[in-house]
Amino acid sequence: MTITIDTWTDRLAGLRAARVEDPGAIGTALAARRRRPVLRGDGRLFIVAADHPARGALAVGGDSTAMADRGELLRRLAIALEHPGVDGVLGTPDIIDDLALLGLLDDRIVVGSMNRGGLRASRFEMDDRFTAYDVPTMVASGIDFAKTLLRVNLDDPGTAPTLESTGRVVTDAARAGLPIMLEPFMSRWNGDRVVNDLSTDAVVLSVAIAAGLGASSASTWMKLPVVEDMERVMAATTLPTLLLGGDSGADPDDTFASWQDALALPGVRGLTVGRTLLYPPDGDVAGAVDIAARLVHPNPVSDHSR
């Protein structure tokens, strides 16, 4: 599918009309989509992430509203999902429903984002409520994977209910046989902003805390930042791990090189990246996605896409 301005405008118009005239089409589209195993071929995953807007995080680099235009975000996701090396997409229900209506989820893993209640820059940011997908809905809708954000702030009481509720959904996911990735950080307040500690020691500590949540770890994966001494980070867990991309502030070549090194470590199963690829500095979404796809899947595409 070649995405031109005219064809994309027509598809967005159809999407808007379906939401008004036939909202049941969302469930029909999700039920009818062609599913695939979570792992196949080389056993690695490349997931494009787009769950940032629901937490009020619209910025990319120096542009504070980069992700505010929903049609443009969907267009960039469509470009990414065209690439045969992209295994799936991570999003909140609004994003996933849009992509289902656009017919973009066949043969792709769908990852449902669960807790978006800790709104960026809010006073209650650390009380990270589960406001999006729940496990029963994901199972009923054929969602393939779950994802939660887990920011641990030892100086903020909002962390306690977040830990408790995260443990509960990890238990629910394990009982349902639904893979769930936890994205843990040790965090702190810096004025009125929450800052994640990306030191190696802090990431190792966050992994230890997150891995112990829930009544079973059978379905648990990690989603971890690439930091210095990633060998020590990956030595801290036996859980399968996907690397996250973060914001696109770093030099793209340096970012890709750090991913390549980390992808070679035991336990690392691939990438889950959003803004870095969807909003690259040069605007070439297809090019950025292609580079990342080749890092995750260095062998011929046919090994993992069919």
PDB file of C-alpha atoms in Angstrom:
ATOM      1  CA  MET A   1       0.000   0.000   0.000  1.00  0.00           C
ATOM      2  CA  THR A   2       1.412   3.371  -1.017  1.00  0.00           C
ATOM      3  CA  ILE A   3       0.203   6.147   1.264  1.00  0.00           C
ATOM      4  CA  THR A   4      -0.499   9.316  -0.682  1.00  0.00           C
ATOM      5  CA  ILE A   5      -2.092  12.480   0.686  1.00  0.00           C
ATOM      6  CA  ASP A   6      -5.325  11.854  -1.234  1.00  0.00           C
ATOM      7  CA  THR A   7      -5.677   8.200  -0.253  1.00  0.00           C
ATOM      8  CA  TRP A   8      -4.839   8.930   3.363  1.00  0.00           C
ATOM      9  CA  THR A   9      -7.380  11.773   3.510  1.00  0.00           C
ATOM     10  CA  ASP A  10     -10.038   9.416   2.156  1.00  0.00           C
ATOM     11  CA  ARG A  11      -9.139   6.703   4.670  1.00  0.00           C
ATOM     12  CA  LEU A  12      -9.288   9.117   7.591  1.00  0.00           C
ATOM     13  CA  ALA A  13     -12.700  10.306   6.403  1.00  0.00           C
ATOM     14  CA  GLY A  14     -13.888   6.703   6.318  1.00  0.00           C
ATOM     15  CA  LEU A  15     -12.504   6.142   9.817  1.00  0.00           C
ATOM     16  CA  ARG A  16     -14.352   9.156  11.200  1.00  0.00           C
ATOM     17  CA  ALA A  17     -17.576   8.080   9.509  1.00  0.00           C
ATOM     18  CA  ALA A  18     -17.331   4.537  10.873  1.00  0.00           C
ATOM     19  CA  ARG A  19     -16.900   5.824  14.414  1.00  0.00           C
ATOM     20  CA  VAL A  20     -20.170   7.752  14.101  1.00  0.00           C
ATOM     21  CA  GLU A  21     -22.270   5.477  11.930  1.00  0.00           C
ATOM     22  CA  ASP A  22     -21.086   2.003  12.953  1.00  0.00           C
ATOM     23  CA  PRO A  23     -19.117   1.931  16.213  1.00  0.00           C
ATOM     24  CA  GLY A  24     -19.647  -1.827  16.341  1.00  0.00           C
ATOM     25  CA  ALA A  25     -17.282  -2.060  13.379  1.00  0.00           C
ATOM     26  CA  ILE A  26     -14.380  -1.716  15.834  1.00  0.00           C
ATOM     27  CA  GLY A  27     -15.168  -5.002  17.543  1.00  0.00           C
ATOM     28  CA  THR A  28     -15.844  -6.643  14.197  1.00  0.00           C
ATOM     29  CA  ALA A  29     -12.484  -5.486  12.836  1.00  0.00           C
ATOM     30  CA  LEU A  30     -10.598  -6.718  15.896  1.00  0.00           C
ATOM     31  CA  ALA A  31     -12.340 -10.096  15.762  1.00  0.00           C
ATOM     32  CA  ALA A  32     -11.683 -10.492  12.044  1.00  0.00           C
ATOM     33  CA  ARG A  33      -8.033  -9.461  11.985  1.00  0.00           C
ATOM     34  CA  ARG A  34      -5.558 -12.139  10.955  1.00  0.00           C
ATOM     35  CA  ARG A  35      -3.525 -13.029  14.052  1.00  0.00           C
ATOM     36  CA  ARG A  36      -0.039 -14.497  14.324  1.00  0.00           C
ATOM     37  CA  PRO A  37       1.982 -16.176  17.077  1.00  0.00           C
ATOM     38  CA  VAL A  38       3.740 -13.748  19.387  1.00  0.00           C
ATOM     39  CA  LEU A  39       7.091 -15.373  18.576  1.00  0.00           C
ATOM     40  CA  ARG A  40       8.041 -16.959  15.287  1.00  0.00           C
ATOM     41  CA  GLY A  41      11.031 -17.269  12.994  1.00  0.00           C
ATOM     42  CA  ASP A  42      14.037 -15.812  14.786  1.00  0.00           C
ATOM     43  CA  GLY A  43      12.079 -15.380  18.025  1.00  0.00           C
ATOM     44  CA  ARG A  44      12.682 -11.620  18.168  1.00  0.00           C
ATOM     45  CA  LEU A  45      10.190  -8.761  18.265  1.00  0.00           C
ATOM     46  CA  PHE A  46      10.113  -5.251  16.875  1.00  0.00           C
ATOM     47  CA  ILE A  47       7.153  -3.315  18.277  1.00  0.00           C
ATOM     48  CA  VAL A  48       6.294   0.292  17.410  1.00  0.00           C
ATOM     49  CA  ALA A  49       4.960   2.183  20.443  1.00  0.00           C
ATOM     50  CA  ALA A  50       2.270   4.878  20.343  1.00  0.00           C
ATOM     51  CA  ASP A  51       0.727   5.035  23.813  1.00  0.00           C
ATOM     52  CA  HIS A  52       2.301   8.361  24.840  1.00  0.00           C
ATOM     53  CA  PRO A  53      -0.622  10.744  24.086  1.00  0.00           C
ATOM     54  CA  ALA A  54      -3.012   9.135  26.587  1.00  0.00           C
ATOM     55  CA  ARG A  55      -0.657  10.116  29.424  1.00  0.00           C
ATOM     56  CA  GLY A  56      -0.510  13.691  28.149  1.00  0.00           C
ATOM     57  CA  ALA A  57       2.989  13.167  26.730  1.00  0.00           C
ATOM     58  CA  LEU A  58       2.770  14.803  23.309  1.00  0.00           C
ATOM     59  CA  ALA A  59       6.306  16.146  23.028  1.00  0.00           C
ATOM     60  CA  VAL A  60       9.079  14.852  20.814  1.00  0.00           C
ATOM     61  CA  GLY A  61      12.419  16.567  21.261  1.00  0.00           C
ATOM     62  CA  GLY A  62      11.792  20.308  21.331  1.00  0.00           C
ATOM     63  CA  ASP A  63       8.309  20.126  19.801  1.00  0.00           C
ATOM     64  CA  SER A  64       5.810  20.126  22.677  1.00  0.00           C
ATOM     65  CA  THR A  65       2.831  19.116  20.505  1.00  0.00           C
ATOM     66  CA  ALA A  66       4.458  16.790  17.979  1.00  0.00           C
ATOM     67  CA  MET A  67       2.044  13.917  18.668  1.00  0.00           C
ATOM     68  CA  ALA A  68      -1.090  16.063  18.967  1.00  0.00           C
ATOM     69  CA  ASP A  69      -2.283  15.585  15.371  1.00  0.00           C
ATOM     70  CA  ARG A  70      -4.000  12.183  15.477  1.00  0.00           C
ATOM     71  CA  GLY A  71      -4.293  11.832  11.715  1.00  0.00           C
ATOM     72  CA  GLU A  72      -0.575  12.487  11.302  1.00  0.00           C
ATOM     73  CA  LEU A  73       0.311  10.042  14.064  1.00  0.00           C
ATOM     74  CA  LEU A  74      -1.822   7.366  12.401  1.00  0.00           C
ATOM     75  CA  ARG A  75      -0.203   8.103   9.041  1.00  0.00           C
ATOM     76  CA  ARG A  76       3.244   7.578  10.536  1.00  0.00           C
ATOM     77  CA  LEU A  77       2.084   4.370  12.196  1.00  0.00           C
ATOM     78  CA  ALA A  78       0.701   3.169   8.869  1.00  0.00           C
ATOM     79  CA  ILE A  79       4.106   3.758   7.249  1.00  0.00           C
ATOM     80  CA  ALA A  80       5.814   1.833  10.052  1.00  0.00           C
ATOM     81  CA  LEU A  81       3.355  -1.068   9.925  1.00  0.00           C
ATOM     82  CA  GLU A  82       3.898  -1.422   6.181  1.00  0.00           C
ATOM     83  CA  HIS A  83       7.435  -2.642   6.871  1.00  0.00           C
ATOM     84  CA  PRO A  84       7.560  -6.458   6.968  1.00  0.00           C
ATOM     85  CA  GLY A  85      10.129  -6.334   9.765  1.00  0.00           C
ATOM     86  CA  VAL A  86       7.704  -4.608  12.155  1.00  0.00           C
ATOM     87  CA  ASP A  87       6.075  -7.285  14.283  1.00  0.00           C
ATOM     88  CA  GLY A  88       3.431  -5.173  15.966  1.00  0.00           C
ATOM     89  CA  VAL A  89       2.198  -2.020  17.615  1.00  0.00           C
ATOM     90  CA  LEU A  90       1.701  -0.835  21.204  1.00  0.00           C
ATOM     91  CA  GLY A  91      -1.155   1.525  21.976  1.00  0.00           C
ATOM     92  CA  THR A  92      -4.112   2.526  24.103  1.00  0.00           C
ATOM     93  CA  PRO A  93      -7.611   1.446  22.988  1.00  0.00           C
ATOM     94  CA  ASP A  94      -8.250   4.622  20.975  1.00  0.00           C
ATOM     95  CA  ILE A  95      -5.116   4.067  18.881  1.00  0.00           C
ATOM     96  CA  ILE A  96      -5.678   0.336  18.458  1.00  0.00           C
ATOM     97  CA  ASP A  97      -9.327   0.872  17.519  1.00  0.00           C
ATOM     98  CA  ASP A  98      -8.304   3.403  14.857  1.00  0.00           C
ATOM     99  CA  LEU A  99      -5.716   1.027  13.423  1.00  0.00           C
ATOM    100  CA  ALA A 100      -8.236  -1.819  13.398  1.00  0.00           C
ATOM    101  CA  LEU A 101     -10.752   0.280  11.462  1.00  0.00           C
ATOM    102  CA  LEU A 102      -7.997   1.243   9.026  1.00  0.00           C
ATOM    103  CA  GLY A 103      -7.224  -2.448   8.450  1.00  0.00           C
ATOM    104  CA  LEU A 104      -3.606  -2.145   9.583  1.00  0.00           C
ATOM    105  CA  LEU A 105      -3.424  -4.904  12.207  1.00  0.00           C
ATOM    106  CA  ASP A 106      -3.454  -8.089  10.134  1.00  0.00           C
ATOM    107  CA  ASP A 107      -0.470 -10.346  10.868  1.00  0.00           C
ATOM    108  CA  ARG A 108       0.748  -7.918  13.530  1.00  0.00           C
ATOM    109  CA  ILE A 109       1.008  -8.317  17.304  1.00  0.00           C
ATOM    110  CA  VAL A 110      -1.241  -5.924  19.194  1.00  0.00           C
ATOM    111  CA  VAL A 111       0.064  -4.762  22.573  1.00  0.00           C
ATOM    112  CA  GLY A 112      -2.467  -3.077  24.865  1.00  0.00           C
ATOM    113  CA  SER A 113      -1.280  -0.258  27.131  1.00  0.00           C
ATOM    114  CA  MET A 114      -2.969  -0.400  30.542  1.00  0.00           C
ATOM    115  CA  ASN A 115      -2.007   2.407  32.958  1.00  0.00           C
ATOM    116  CA  ARG A 116      -2.068   5.957  31.650  1.00  0.00           C
ATOM    117  CA  GLY A 117      -3.505   7.699  34.706  1.00  0.00           C
ATOM    118  CA  GLY A 118      -0.250   9.238  35.946  1.00  0.00           C
ATOM    119  CA  LEU A 119      -0.603  12.231  33.669  1.00  0.00           C
ATOM    120  CA  ARG A 120       2.572  14.009  32.714  1.00  0.00           C
ATOM    121  CA  ALA A 121       3.300  17.065  34.915  1.00  0.00           C
ATOM    122  CA  SER A 122       0.318  16.406  37.211  1.00  0.00           C
ATOM    123  CA  ARG A 123       0.566  16.521  41.004  1.00  0.00           C
ATOM    124  CA  PHE A 124      -0.705  12.921  41.059  1.00  0.00           C
ATOM    125  CA  GLU A 125       1.699  11.647  38.391  1.00  0.00           C
ATOM    126  CA  MET A 126       3.152   8.929  40.593  1.00  0.00           C
ATOM    127  CA  ASP A 127      -0.285   7.455  41.360  1.00  0.00           C
ATOM    128  CA  ASP A 128      -0.262   5.721  37.999  1.00  0.00           C
ATOM    129  CA  ARG A 129      -3.843   4.495  37.723  1.00  0.00           C
ATOM    130  CA  PHE A 130      -4.940   1.778  35.316  1.00  0.00           C
ATOM    131  CA  THR A 131      -7.220   3.749  33.022  1.00  0.00           C
ATOM    132  CA  ALA A 132      -6.950   1.988  29.658  1.00  0.00           C
ATOM    133  CA  TYR A 133      -7.018  -1.733  28.792  1.00  0.00           C
ATOM    134  CA  ASP A 134      -7.788  -4.415  31.372  1.00  0.00           C
ATOM    135  CA  VAL A 135      -6.930  -8.098  31.081  1.00  0.00           C
ATOM    136  CA  PRO A 136     -10.488  -9.439  30.473  1.00  0.00           C
ATOM    137  CA  THR A 137     -11.074  -6.954  27.646  1.00  0.00           C
ATOM    138  CA  MET A 138      -7.747  -7.760  26.005  1.00  0.00           C
ATOM    139  CA  VAL A 139      -8.444 -11.480  26.144  1.00  0.00           C
ATOM    140  CA  ALA A 140     -11.962 -10.994  24.737  1.00  0.00           C
ATOM    141  CA  SER A 141     -10.727  -8.658  21.977  1.00  0.00           C
ATOM    142  CA  GLY A 142      -7.831 -10.844  20.889  1.00  0.00           C
ATOM    143  CA  ILE A 143      -5.135  -8.431  22.066  1.00  0.00           C
ATOM    144  CA  ASP A 144      -1.867 -10.380  22.044  1.00  0.00           C
ATOM    145  CA  PHE A 145       0.226  -8.686  24.726  1.00  0.00           C
ATOM    146  CA  ALA A 146      -0.183  -6.261  27.642  1.00  0.00           C
ATOM    147  CA  LYS A 147       2.057  -3.430  28.819  1.00  0.00           C
ATOM    148  CA  THR A 148       2.323  -1.391  32.015  1.00  0.00           C
ATOM    149  CA  LEU A 149       4.496   1.515  33.102  1.00  0.00           C
ATOM    150  CA  LEU A 150       5.968   1.180  36.607  1.00  0.00           C
ATOM    151  CA  ARG A 151       7.707   4.242  38.007  1.00  0.00           C
ATOM    152  CA  VAL A 152       8.945   3.694  41.562  1.00  0.00           C
ATOM    153  CA  ASN A 153       9.453   6.868  43.582  1.00  0.00           C
ATOM    154  CA  LEU A 154      10.605   6.050  47.114  1.00  0.00           C
ATOM    155  CA  ASP A 155       9.646   9.548  48.308  1.00  0.00           C
ATOM    156  CA  ASP A 156       6.097   9.577  46.921  1.00  0.00           C
ATOM    157  CA  PRO A 157       3.207   7.643  48.527  1.00  0.00           C
ATOM    158  CA  GLY A 158       1.551   7.332  45.118  1.00  0.00           C
ATOM    159  CA  THR A 159       4.022   4.560  44.364  1.00  0.00           C
ATOM    160  CA  ALA A 160       2.373   2.168  46.853  1.00  0.00           C
ATOM    161  CA  PRO A 161      -1.026   1.846  45.107  1.00  0.00           C
ATOM    162  CA  THR A 162       0.770   1.696  41.766  1.00  0.00           C
ATOM    163  CA  LEU A 163       2.827  -1.283  42.944  1.00  0.00           C
ATOM    164  CA  GLU A 164      -0.248  -3.008  44.352  1.00  0.00           C
ATOM    165  CA  SER A 165      -2.366  -2.540  41.233  1.00  0.00           C
ATOM    166  CA  THR A 166       0.517  -3.584  38.976  1.00  0.00           C
ATOM    167  CA  GLY A 167       0.967  -6.775  40.978  1.00  0.00           C
ATOM    168  CA  ARG A 168      -2.724  -7.480  40.547  1.00  0.00           C
ATOM    169  CA  VAL A 169      -2.704  -7.116  36.763  1.00  0.00           C
ATOM    170  CA  VAL A 170       0.465  -9.235  36.488  1.00  0.00           C
ATOM    171  CA  THR A 171      -1.415 -11.960  38.358  1.00  0.00           C
ATOM    172  CA  ASP A 172      -4.458 -11.542  36.107  1.00  0.00           C
ATOM    173  CA  ALA A 173      -2.302 -11.725  32.980  1.00  0.00           C
ATOM    174  CA  ALA A 174      -0.518 -14.869  34.156  1.00  0.00           C
ATOM    175  CA  ARG A 175      -3.847 -16.571  34.891  1.00  0.00           C
ATOM    176  CA  ALA A 176      -5.095 -15.647  31.428  1.00  0.00           C
ATOM    177  CA  GLY A 177      -1.864 -16.724  29.702  1.00  0.00           C
ATOM    178  CA  LEU A 178      -1.451 -13.178  28.368  1.00  0.00           C
ATOM    179  CA  PRO A 179       2.152 -11.951  28.036  1.00  0.00           C
ATOM    180  CA  ILE A 180       2.672  -8.661  29.890  1.00  0.00           C
ATOM    181  CA  MET A 181       5.667  -6.330  29.649  1.00  0.00           C
ATOM    182  CA  LEU A 182       6.585  -4.134  32.590  1.00  0.00           C
ATOM    183  CA  GLU A 183       8.427  -0.868  31.955  1.00  0.00           C
ATOM    184  CA  PRO A 184      10.084  -0.069  35.320  1.00  0.00           C
ATOM    185  CA  PHE A 185      12.005   3.016  36.402  1.00  0.00           C
ATOM    186  CA  MET A 186      13.338   4.387  39.639  1.00  0.00           C
ATOM    187  CA  SER A 187      11.968   7.948  39.574  1.00  0.00           C
ATOM    188  CA  ARG A 188      12.137  11.122  41.648  1.00  0.00           C
ATOM    189  CA  TRP A 189      10.618  14.571  41.752  1.00  0.00           C
ATOM    190  CA  ASN A 190      12.793  17.360  40.335  1.00  0.00           C
ATOM    191  CA  GLY A 191      10.775  20.460  41.133  1.00  0.00           C
ATOM    192  CA  ASP A 192       7.390  19.846  39.526  1.00  0.00           C
ATOM    193  CA  ARG A 193       8.704  17.198  37.100  1.00  0.00           C
ATOM    194  CA  VAL A 194       9.172  13.458  37.479  1.00  0.00           C
ATOM    195  CA  VAL A 195      12.644  12.377  36.328  1.00  0.00           C
ATOM    196  CA  ASN A 196      13.649   8.775  35.682  1.00  0.00           C
ATOM    197  CA  ASP A 197      17.034   7.686  37.010  1.00  0.00           C
ATOM    198  CA  LEU A 198      18.891   6.065  34.100  1.00  0.00           C
ATOM    199  CA  SER A 199      21.977   5.053  36.018  1.00  0.00           C
ATOM    200  CA  THR A 200      22.877   1.381  35.793  1.00  0.00           C
ATOM    201  CA  ASP A 201      22.324   0.810  39.518  1.00  0.00           C
ATOM    202  CA  ALA A 202      18.859   2.379  39.360  1.00  0.00           C
ATOM    203  CA  VAL A 203      17.776   0.300  36.368  1.00  0.00           C
ATOM    204  CA  VAL A 204      19.028  -2.882  38.055  1.00  0.00           C
ATOM    205  CA  LEU A 205      17.038  -1.970  41.171  1.00  0.00           C
ATOM    206  CA  SER A 206      13.900  -1.258  39.143  1.00  0.00           C
ATOM    207  CA  VAL A 207      14.187  -4.679  37.486  1.00  0.00           C
ATOM    208  CA  ALA A 208      14.467  -6.425  40.845  1.00  0.00           C
ATOM    209  CA  ILE A 209      11.338  -4.672  42.143  1.00  0.00           C
ATOM    210  CA  ALA A 210       9.269  -5.197  38.999  1.00  0.00           C
ATOM    211  CA  ALA A 211      10.180  -8.858  38.534  1.00  0.00           C
ATOM    212  CA  GLY A 212       8.764  -9.754  41.939  1.00  0.00           C
ATOM    213  CA  LEU A 213       5.291  -8.346  41.321  1.00  0.00           C
ATOM    214  CA  GLY A 214       2.288 -10.620  40.992  1.00  0.00           C
ATOM    215  CA  ALA A 215       1.465 -14.154  42.088  1.00  0.00           C
ATOM    216  CA  SER A 216       3.277 -15.594  39.064  1.00  0.00           C
ATOM    217  CA  SER A 217       5.998 -14.320  36.736  1.00  0.00           C
ATOM    218  CA  ALA A 218       5.142 -16.857  34.031  1.00  0.00           C
ATOM    219  CA  SER A 219       3.810 -14.207  31.638  1.00  0.00           C
ATOM    220  CA  THR A 220       6.101 -11.325  32.615  1.00  0.00           C
ATOM    221  CA  TRP A 221       8.494  -9.573  30.228  1.00  0.00           C
ATOM    222  CA  MET A 222      10.638  -6.498  30.840  1.00  0.00           C
ATOM    223  CA  LYS A 223      10.761  -3.308  28.757  1.00  0.00           C
ATOM    224  CA  LEU A 224      14.025  -1.586  29.672  1.00  0.00           C
ATOM    225  CA  PRO A 225      16.024   1.485  28.654  1.00  0.00           C
ATOM    226  CA  VAL A 226      19.449   1.099  27.099  1.00  0.00           C
ATOM    227  CA  VAL A 227      21.933   2.460  29.643  1.00  0.00           C
ATOM    228  CA  GLU A 228      25.622   2.126  30.392  1.00  0.00           C
ATOM    229  CA  ASP A 229      26.805  -1.356  31.332  1.00  0.00           C
ATOM    230  CA  MET A 230      23.723  -3.104  29.937  1.00  0.00           C
ATOM    231  CA  GLU A 231      25.517  -6.405  30.607  1.00  0.00           C
ATOM    232  CA  ARG A 232      24.925  -5.830  34.317  1.00  0.00           C
ATOM    233  CA  VAL A 233      21.306  -4.866  33.738  1.00  0.00           C
ATOM    234  CA  MET A 234      20.585  -8.038  31.793  1.00  0.00           C
ATOM    235  CA  ALA A 235      22.419 -10.117  34.400  1.00  0.00           C
ATOM    236  CA  ALA A 236      19.785  -8.944  36.897  1.00  0.00           C
ATOM    237  CA  THR A 237      16.922 -10.908  35.345  1.00  0.00           C
ATOM    238  CA  THR A 238      15.995 -14.116  33.555  1.00  0.00           C
ATOM    239  CA  LEU A 239      12.830 -12.519  32.161  1.00  0.00           C
ATOM    240  CA  PRO A 240      12.662 -11.909  28.398  1.00  0.00           C
ATOM    241  CA  THR A 241      13.370  -8.268  27.667  1.00  0.00           C
ATOM    242  CA  LEU A 242      12.538  -5.715  24.993  1.00  0.00           C
ATOM    243  CA  LEU A 243      14.560  -2.517  24.758  1.00  0.00           C
ATOM    244  CA  LEU A 244      12.757   0.815  24.782  1.00  0.00           C
ATOM    245  CA  GLY A 245      13.747   3.722  22.631  1.00  0.00           C
ATOM    246  CA  GLY A 246      12.886   6.828  24.657  1.00  0.00           C
ATOM    247  CA  ASP A 247      12.765  10.311  23.138  1.00  0.00           C
ATOM    248  CA  SER A 248      14.553  11.298  19.942  1.00  0.00           C
ATOM    249  CA  GLY A 249      16.942  13.817  21.468  1.00  0.00           C
ATOM    250  CA  ALA A 250      20.111  11.783  20.938  1.00  0.00           C
ATOM    251  CA  ASP A 251      22.041  11.515  17.697  1.00  0.00           C
ATOM    252  CA  PRO A 252      20.256   8.814  15.643  1.00  0.00           C
ATOM    253  CA  ASP A 253      23.494   7.051  14.706  1.00  0.00           C
ATOM    254  CA  ASP A 254      24.523   6.837  18.363  1.00  0.00           C
ATOM    255  CA  THR A 255      21.070   5.562  19.294  1.00  0.00           C
ATOM    256  CA  PHE A 256      21.071   2.843  16.647  1.00  0.00           C
ATOM    257  CA  ALA A 257      24.600   1.786  17.649  1.00  0.00           C
ATOM    258  CA  SER A 258      23.587   1.460  21.315  1.00  0.00           C
ATOM    259  CA  TRP A 259      20.568  -0.648  20.323  1.00  0.00           C
ATOM    260  CA  GLN A 260      22.722  -2.904  18.186  1.00  0.00           C
ATOM    261  CA  ASP A 261      25.115  -3.585  21.042  1.00  0.00           C
ATOM    262  CA  ALA A 262      22.332  -4.237  23.559  1.00  0.00           C
ATOM    263  CA  LEU A 263      20.416  -6.523  21.173  1.00  0.00           C
ATOM    264  CA  ALA A 264      23.341  -8.956  21.304  1.00  0.00           C
ATOM    265  CA  LEU A 265      23.004  -9.524  25.061  1.00  0.00           C
ATOM    266  CA  PRO A 266      21.473 -12.699  26.523  1.00  0.00           C
ATOM    267  CA  GLY A 267      17.783 -12.263  27.313  1.00  0.00           C
ATOM    268  CA  VAL A 268      17.183  -9.344  24.946  1.00  0.00           C
ATOM    269  CA  ARG A 269      14.398 -10.246  22.537  1.00  0.00           C
ATOM    270  CA  GLY A 270      13.978  -7.070  20.518  1.00  0.00           C
ATOM    271  CA  LEU A 271      12.855  -3.436  20.534  1.00  0.00           C
ATOM    272  CA  THR A 272       9.760  -1.487  21.528  1.00  0.00           C
ATOM    273  CA  VAL A 273      10.303   2.009  20.145  1.00  0.00           C
ATOM    274  CA  GLY A 274       7.966   4.904  19.418  1.00  0.00           C
ATOM    275  CA  ARG A 275       8.877   8.570  19.096  1.00  0.00           C
ATOM    276  CA  THR A 276      12.469   7.951  18.018  1.00  0.00           C
ATOM    277  CA  LEU A 277      11.258   6.196  14.858  1.00  0.00           C
ATOM    278  CA  LEU A 278       7.880   7.819  14.266  1.00  0.00           C
ATOM    279  CA  TYR A 279       9.307  11.352  14.528  1.00  0.00           C
ATOM    280  CA  PRO A 280      12.945  11.122  13.386  1.00  0.00           C
ATOM    281  CA  PRO A 281      14.901  14.372  12.997  1.00  0.00           C
ATOM    282  CA  ASP A 282      14.983  14.077   9.200  1.00  0.00           C
ATOM    283  CA  GLY A 283      11.283  13.159   8.923  1.00  0.00           C
ATOM    284  CA  ASP A 284      12.023   9.873   7.146  1.00  0.00           C
ATOM    285  CA  VAL A 285       9.832   7.438   9.094  1.00  0.00           C
ATOM    286  CA  ALA A 286      10.280   4.595   6.616  1.00  0.00           C
ATOM    287  CA  GLY A 287      14.053   4.968   6.691  1.00  0.00           C
ATOM    288  CA  ALA A 288      14.299   5.022  10.484  1.00  0.00           C
ATOM    289  CA  VAL A 289      11.976   2.013  10.795  1.00  0.00           C
ATOM    290  CA  ASP A 290      13.994   0.104   8.212  1.00  0.00           C
ATOM    291  CA  ILE A 291      17.253   0.619  10.115  1.00  0.00           C
ATOM    292  CA  ALA A 292      15.686  -0.560  13.388  1.00  0.00           C
ATOM    293  CA  ALA A 293      13.998  -3.536  11.709  1.00  0.00           C
ATOM    294  CA  ARG A 294      17.325  -4.707  10.306  1.00  0.00           C
ATOM    295  CA  LEU A 295      18.891  -4.475  13.762  1.00  0.00           C
ATOM    296  CA  VAL A 296      16.192  -6.689  15.264  1.00  0.00           C
ATOM    297  CA  HIS A 297      15.839  -9.026  12.307  1.00  0.00           C
ATOM    298  CA  PRO A 298      19.242  -9.160  10.553  1.00  0.00           C
ATOM    299  CA  ASN A 299      18.311 -12.293   8.616  1.00  0.00           C
ATOM    300  CA  PRO A 300      16.084 -12.324   5.519  1.00  0.00           C
ATOM    301  CA  VAL A 301      12.612 -10.906   6.139  1.00  0.00           C
ATOM    302  CA  SER A 302      10.924 -14.189   5.184  1.00  0.00           C
ATOM    303  CA  ASP A 303      12.382 -15.779   8.327  1.00  0.00           C
ATOM    304  CA  HIS A 304      10.144 -13.768  10.632  1.00  0.00           C
ATOM    305  CA  SER A 305       7.316 -12.141   8.677  1.00  0.00           C
ATOM    306  CA  ARG A 306       5.416 -15.196   7.500  1.00  0.00           C
TER     307      ARG A 306
END
